[in-house]
XYZ file of C-alpha atoms in Angstrom:
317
model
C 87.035 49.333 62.317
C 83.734 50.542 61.941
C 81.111 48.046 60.386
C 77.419 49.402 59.618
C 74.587 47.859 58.327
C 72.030 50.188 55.671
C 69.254 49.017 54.650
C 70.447 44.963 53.803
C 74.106 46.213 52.830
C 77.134 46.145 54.546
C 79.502 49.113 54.289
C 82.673 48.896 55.940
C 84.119 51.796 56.320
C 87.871 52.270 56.612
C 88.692 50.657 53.626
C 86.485 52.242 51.269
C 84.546 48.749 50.282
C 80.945 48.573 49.712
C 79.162 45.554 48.813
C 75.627 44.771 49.013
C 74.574 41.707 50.974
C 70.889 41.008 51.829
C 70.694 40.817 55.712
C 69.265 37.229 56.053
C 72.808 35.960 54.470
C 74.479 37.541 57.715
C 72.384 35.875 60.271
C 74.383 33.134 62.014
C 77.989 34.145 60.329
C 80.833 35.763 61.752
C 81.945 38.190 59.359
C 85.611 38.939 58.633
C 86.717 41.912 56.901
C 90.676 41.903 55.139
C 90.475 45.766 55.321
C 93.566 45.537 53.200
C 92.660 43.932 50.563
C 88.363 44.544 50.496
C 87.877 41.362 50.712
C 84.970 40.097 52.467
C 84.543 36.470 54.013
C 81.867 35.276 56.072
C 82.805 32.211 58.421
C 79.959 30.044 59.878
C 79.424 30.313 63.589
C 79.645 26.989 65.331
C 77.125 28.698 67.886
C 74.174 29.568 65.305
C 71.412 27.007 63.520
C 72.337 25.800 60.226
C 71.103 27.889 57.850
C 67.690 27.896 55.914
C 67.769 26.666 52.312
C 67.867 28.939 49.693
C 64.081 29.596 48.717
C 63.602 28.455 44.468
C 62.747 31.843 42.587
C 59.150 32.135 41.949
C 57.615 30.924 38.866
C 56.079 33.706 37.038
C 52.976 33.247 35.085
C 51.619 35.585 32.449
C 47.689 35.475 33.108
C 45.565 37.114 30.121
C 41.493 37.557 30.808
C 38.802 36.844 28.461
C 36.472 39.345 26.879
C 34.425 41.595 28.820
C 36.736 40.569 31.842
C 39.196 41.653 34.521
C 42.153 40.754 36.880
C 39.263 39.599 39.681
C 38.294 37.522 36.988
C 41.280 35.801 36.589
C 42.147 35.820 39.979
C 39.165 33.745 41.199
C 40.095 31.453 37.908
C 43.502 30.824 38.950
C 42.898 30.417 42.410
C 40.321 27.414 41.476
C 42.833 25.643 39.612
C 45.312 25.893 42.769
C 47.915 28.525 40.965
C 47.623 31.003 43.598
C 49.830 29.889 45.762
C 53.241 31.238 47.352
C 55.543 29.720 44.441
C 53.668 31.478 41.949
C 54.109 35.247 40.792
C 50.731 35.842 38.323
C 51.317 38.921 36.489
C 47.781 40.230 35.497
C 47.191 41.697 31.997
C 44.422 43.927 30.810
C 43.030 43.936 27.626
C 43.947 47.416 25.399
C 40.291 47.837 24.859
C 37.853 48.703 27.709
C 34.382 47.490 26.993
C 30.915 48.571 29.255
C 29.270 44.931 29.423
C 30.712 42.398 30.980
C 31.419 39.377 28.871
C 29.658 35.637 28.672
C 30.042 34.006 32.275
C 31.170 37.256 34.738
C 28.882 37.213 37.301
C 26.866 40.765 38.559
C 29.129 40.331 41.863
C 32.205 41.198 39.506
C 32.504 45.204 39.261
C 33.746 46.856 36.274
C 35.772 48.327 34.285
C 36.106 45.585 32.097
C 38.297 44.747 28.876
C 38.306 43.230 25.890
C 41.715 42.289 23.251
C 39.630 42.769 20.457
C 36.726 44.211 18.507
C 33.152 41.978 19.652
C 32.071 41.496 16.118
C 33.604 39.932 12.785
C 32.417 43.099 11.533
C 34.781 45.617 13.654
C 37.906 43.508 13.476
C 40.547 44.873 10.930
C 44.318 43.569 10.507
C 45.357 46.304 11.781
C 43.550 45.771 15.248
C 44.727 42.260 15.354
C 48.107 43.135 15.022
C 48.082 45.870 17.431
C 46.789 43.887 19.905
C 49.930 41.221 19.220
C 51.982 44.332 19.219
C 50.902 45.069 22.804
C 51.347 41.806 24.197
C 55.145 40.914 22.391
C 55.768 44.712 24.209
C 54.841 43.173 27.950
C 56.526 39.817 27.118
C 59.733 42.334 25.837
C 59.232 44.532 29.148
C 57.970 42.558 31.878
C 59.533 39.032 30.967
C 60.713 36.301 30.720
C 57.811 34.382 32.422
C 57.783 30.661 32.991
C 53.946 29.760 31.865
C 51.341 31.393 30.471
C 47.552 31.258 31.199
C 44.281 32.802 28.725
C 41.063 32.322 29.170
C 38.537 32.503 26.142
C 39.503 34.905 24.247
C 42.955 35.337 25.947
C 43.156 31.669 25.558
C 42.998 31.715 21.833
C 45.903 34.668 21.812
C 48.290 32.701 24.127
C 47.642 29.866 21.191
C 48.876 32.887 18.734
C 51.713 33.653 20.962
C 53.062 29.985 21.164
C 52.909 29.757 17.431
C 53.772 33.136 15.782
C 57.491 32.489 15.509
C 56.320 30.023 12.677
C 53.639 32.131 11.574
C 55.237 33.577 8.676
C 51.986 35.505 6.941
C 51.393 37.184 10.675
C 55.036 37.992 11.311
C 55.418 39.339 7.703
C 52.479 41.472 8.602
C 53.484 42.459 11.995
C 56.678 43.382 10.721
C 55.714 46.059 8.620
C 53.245 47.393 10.536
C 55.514 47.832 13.548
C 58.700 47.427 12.572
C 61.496 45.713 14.559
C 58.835 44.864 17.793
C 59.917 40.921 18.130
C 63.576 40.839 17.899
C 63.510 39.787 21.746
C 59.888 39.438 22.342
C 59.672 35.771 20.629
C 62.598 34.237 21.694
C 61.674 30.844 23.473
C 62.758 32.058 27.216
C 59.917 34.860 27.123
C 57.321 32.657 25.711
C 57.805 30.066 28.747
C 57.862 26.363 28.962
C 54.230 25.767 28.650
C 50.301 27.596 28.394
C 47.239 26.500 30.219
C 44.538 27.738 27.855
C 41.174 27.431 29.076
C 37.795 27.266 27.364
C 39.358 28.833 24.337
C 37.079 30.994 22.162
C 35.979 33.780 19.660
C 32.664 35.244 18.894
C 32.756 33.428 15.558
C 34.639 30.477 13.470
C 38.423 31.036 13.325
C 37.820 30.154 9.607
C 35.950 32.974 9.450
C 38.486 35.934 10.877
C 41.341 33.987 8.845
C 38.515 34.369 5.527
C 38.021 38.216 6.699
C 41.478 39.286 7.189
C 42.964 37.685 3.716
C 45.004 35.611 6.746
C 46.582 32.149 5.370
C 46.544 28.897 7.109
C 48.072 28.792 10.737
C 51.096 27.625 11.171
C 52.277 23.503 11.117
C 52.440 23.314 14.425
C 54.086 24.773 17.964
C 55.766 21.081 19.247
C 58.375 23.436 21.336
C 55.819 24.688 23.880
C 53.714 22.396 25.732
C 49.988 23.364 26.089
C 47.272 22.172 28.750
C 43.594 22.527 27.175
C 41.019 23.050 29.471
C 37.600 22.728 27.723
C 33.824 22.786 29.696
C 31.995 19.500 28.944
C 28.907 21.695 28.820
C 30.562 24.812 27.231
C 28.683 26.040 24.165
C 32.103 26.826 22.475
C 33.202 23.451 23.275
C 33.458 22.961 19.662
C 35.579 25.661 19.055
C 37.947 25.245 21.949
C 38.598 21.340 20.564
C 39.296 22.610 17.152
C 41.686 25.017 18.232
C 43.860 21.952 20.291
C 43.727 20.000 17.773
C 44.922 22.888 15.103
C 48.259 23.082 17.529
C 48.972 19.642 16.287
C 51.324 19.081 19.015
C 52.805 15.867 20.335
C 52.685 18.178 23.933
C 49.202 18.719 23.235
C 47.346 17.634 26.430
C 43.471 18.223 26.743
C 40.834 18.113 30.350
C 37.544 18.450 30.554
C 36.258 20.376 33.287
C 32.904 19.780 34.438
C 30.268 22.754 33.749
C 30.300 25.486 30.887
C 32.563 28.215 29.840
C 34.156 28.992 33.012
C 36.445 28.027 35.915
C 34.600 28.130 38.652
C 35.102 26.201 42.630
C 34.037 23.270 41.049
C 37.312 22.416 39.450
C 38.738 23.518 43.096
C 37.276 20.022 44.247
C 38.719 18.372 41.116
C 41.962 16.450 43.022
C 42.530 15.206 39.299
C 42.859 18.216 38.017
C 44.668 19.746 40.342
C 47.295 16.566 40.230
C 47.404 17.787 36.583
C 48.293 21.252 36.946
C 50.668 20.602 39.273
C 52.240 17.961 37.116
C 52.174 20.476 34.034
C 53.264 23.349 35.957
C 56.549 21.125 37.626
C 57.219 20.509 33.481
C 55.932 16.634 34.226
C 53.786 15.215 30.945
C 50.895 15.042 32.996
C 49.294 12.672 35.168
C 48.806 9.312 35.083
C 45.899 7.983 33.158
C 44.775 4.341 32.111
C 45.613 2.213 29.272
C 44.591 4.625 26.392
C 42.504 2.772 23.580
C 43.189 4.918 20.646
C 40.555 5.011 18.154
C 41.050 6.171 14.565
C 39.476 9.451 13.213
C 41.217 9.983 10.148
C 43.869 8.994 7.910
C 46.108 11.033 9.593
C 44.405 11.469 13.347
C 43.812 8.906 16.212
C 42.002 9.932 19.451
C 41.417 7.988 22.926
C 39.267 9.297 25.980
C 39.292 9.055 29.279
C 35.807 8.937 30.734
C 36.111 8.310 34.204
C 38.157 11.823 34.461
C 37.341 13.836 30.875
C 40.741 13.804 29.383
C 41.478 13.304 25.513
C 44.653 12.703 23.533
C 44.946 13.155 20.616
């Protein structure tokens, strides 16, 4: 009989059967062919090495920049915090809007073009800009997912927030709806939004309160308990403020919170962080985190308590 081998498949071919079977699941077998039947069965051969174990498919990781930013950006971002590694596939958004300045923290060694998710100023936003930009990203998370995590940074931070809670949204999706019409049918269900975001050093131009005041948008939604979030905020980031607010607005039980040392960035500093990376990789394997002292929780409110860390920057609240 005559057997061939075309590009990974196996044809056999006097008895009309064609089946494709990647080459690497050949090596070491003896394969039999029922030529009556097309059947194939592949019997191990006592002779060869056991074979390798299956490899675990990569986990896929939706990365969005922040303003005035790029994929190198976010490349050098994720590669600080240890996610660019072999069992990762990053899938590197741009922002619809490209921008000629770079934004706050990309260094003159970082070349342009560079893009932006939204208008810079309170002034320029509209509804309609917002939305289109949710429009865009519910399209890639439609075409190019499911995806296991996702990551923002800034300004892409605060959208991956938006992303994790618009299914409860119900002033957004109300509004999204009938601007474009039948665009989240399989965009938000929960296997293309992932099993958790790392946001990091979440932040707008100006007070969320403010955009919400501008657009006529109600409150946020209660809460988005179903995906867990990692908050990564600079100690010395002058949107601290902003990026603690918007953790604490998730009011999450799977809330978690780390601050990084330095400003609004992720730089090789946090590359040296073994905490932090113990973290990630904790967060990223679906763990709750990584172990931290007795927590002395501390009350802030009548409904709020909050304990920190010191020795390593982490809050929960």
């Amino acid at each position: 009989m005559l057997l061939q081998i075309i590009e990974g498949e196996v044809i056999c071919g006097d008895c009309l059967y064609h089946r494709a079977i990647p080459l690497c699941n050949l090596q070491g077998l003896w394969v039999d062919f029922n030529t009556s039947r097309s059947v194939i069965s592949a019997l191990p051969n006592p002779m060869a090495a056991p074979s390798p174990a299956i490899a675990s498919p990569p986990i896929r990781l939706l990365a969005l920049h922040g303003s005035g930013s790029n994929r190198q950006v976010t490349q050098l971002q994720l590669n600080n915090l240890g996610l660019l590694r072999p069992q990762y596939h990053i899938f590197y958004l741009h922002g619809p809007r490209p921008l000629d300045q770079p934004g706050l923290g990309v260094g003159a060694e970082i070349p342009g073009p560079w893009y932006g998710w939204l208008p810079r100023t309170l002034e320029q936003i509209t509804l309609e800009a917002l939305l289109d930009t949710l429009h865009y990203l519910l399209r890639v998370l439609e075409q190019e997912g499911p995806f296991d995590y996702l990551f923002g940074f800034s300004e892409g931070g605060w959208l991956v927030s938006l992303l994790c809670g618009l299914s409860q949204d119900e002033w957004l999706l109300r509004a999204l709806s009938q601007r474009h019409p039948g665009a989240m049918a399989t965009a938000l269900q929960p296997d293309r939004l992932g099993r958790g975001a790392i946001i990091a050093c979440a932040a707008l131009a100006f007070p969320l309160w403010q955009l919400r005041s501008a657009l006529g948008w109600g409150a946020g939604p209660a809460g988005v308990p179903q995906i867990p979030s990692l908050h990564l905020i600079g100690q010395q980031d002058p949107h601290r403020p902003w990026s603690e607010a918007l953790a604490l607005a998730m009011n999450s039980t799977h809330t978690q919170v780390y601050y990084l040392q330095g400003g609004h960035g992720v730089d090789q500093t946090q590359a040296r962080d073994p905490i932090l990376q113990a973290l990630i990789d904790d967060f990223m394997a679906g763990g709750a985190g990584a172990s931290t002292p007795t927590l002395h929780w501390r009350k802030t409110s009548g409904l709020s308590s909050r304990a920190v860390v010191d020795k390593i920057g982490r809050a929960h609240v």
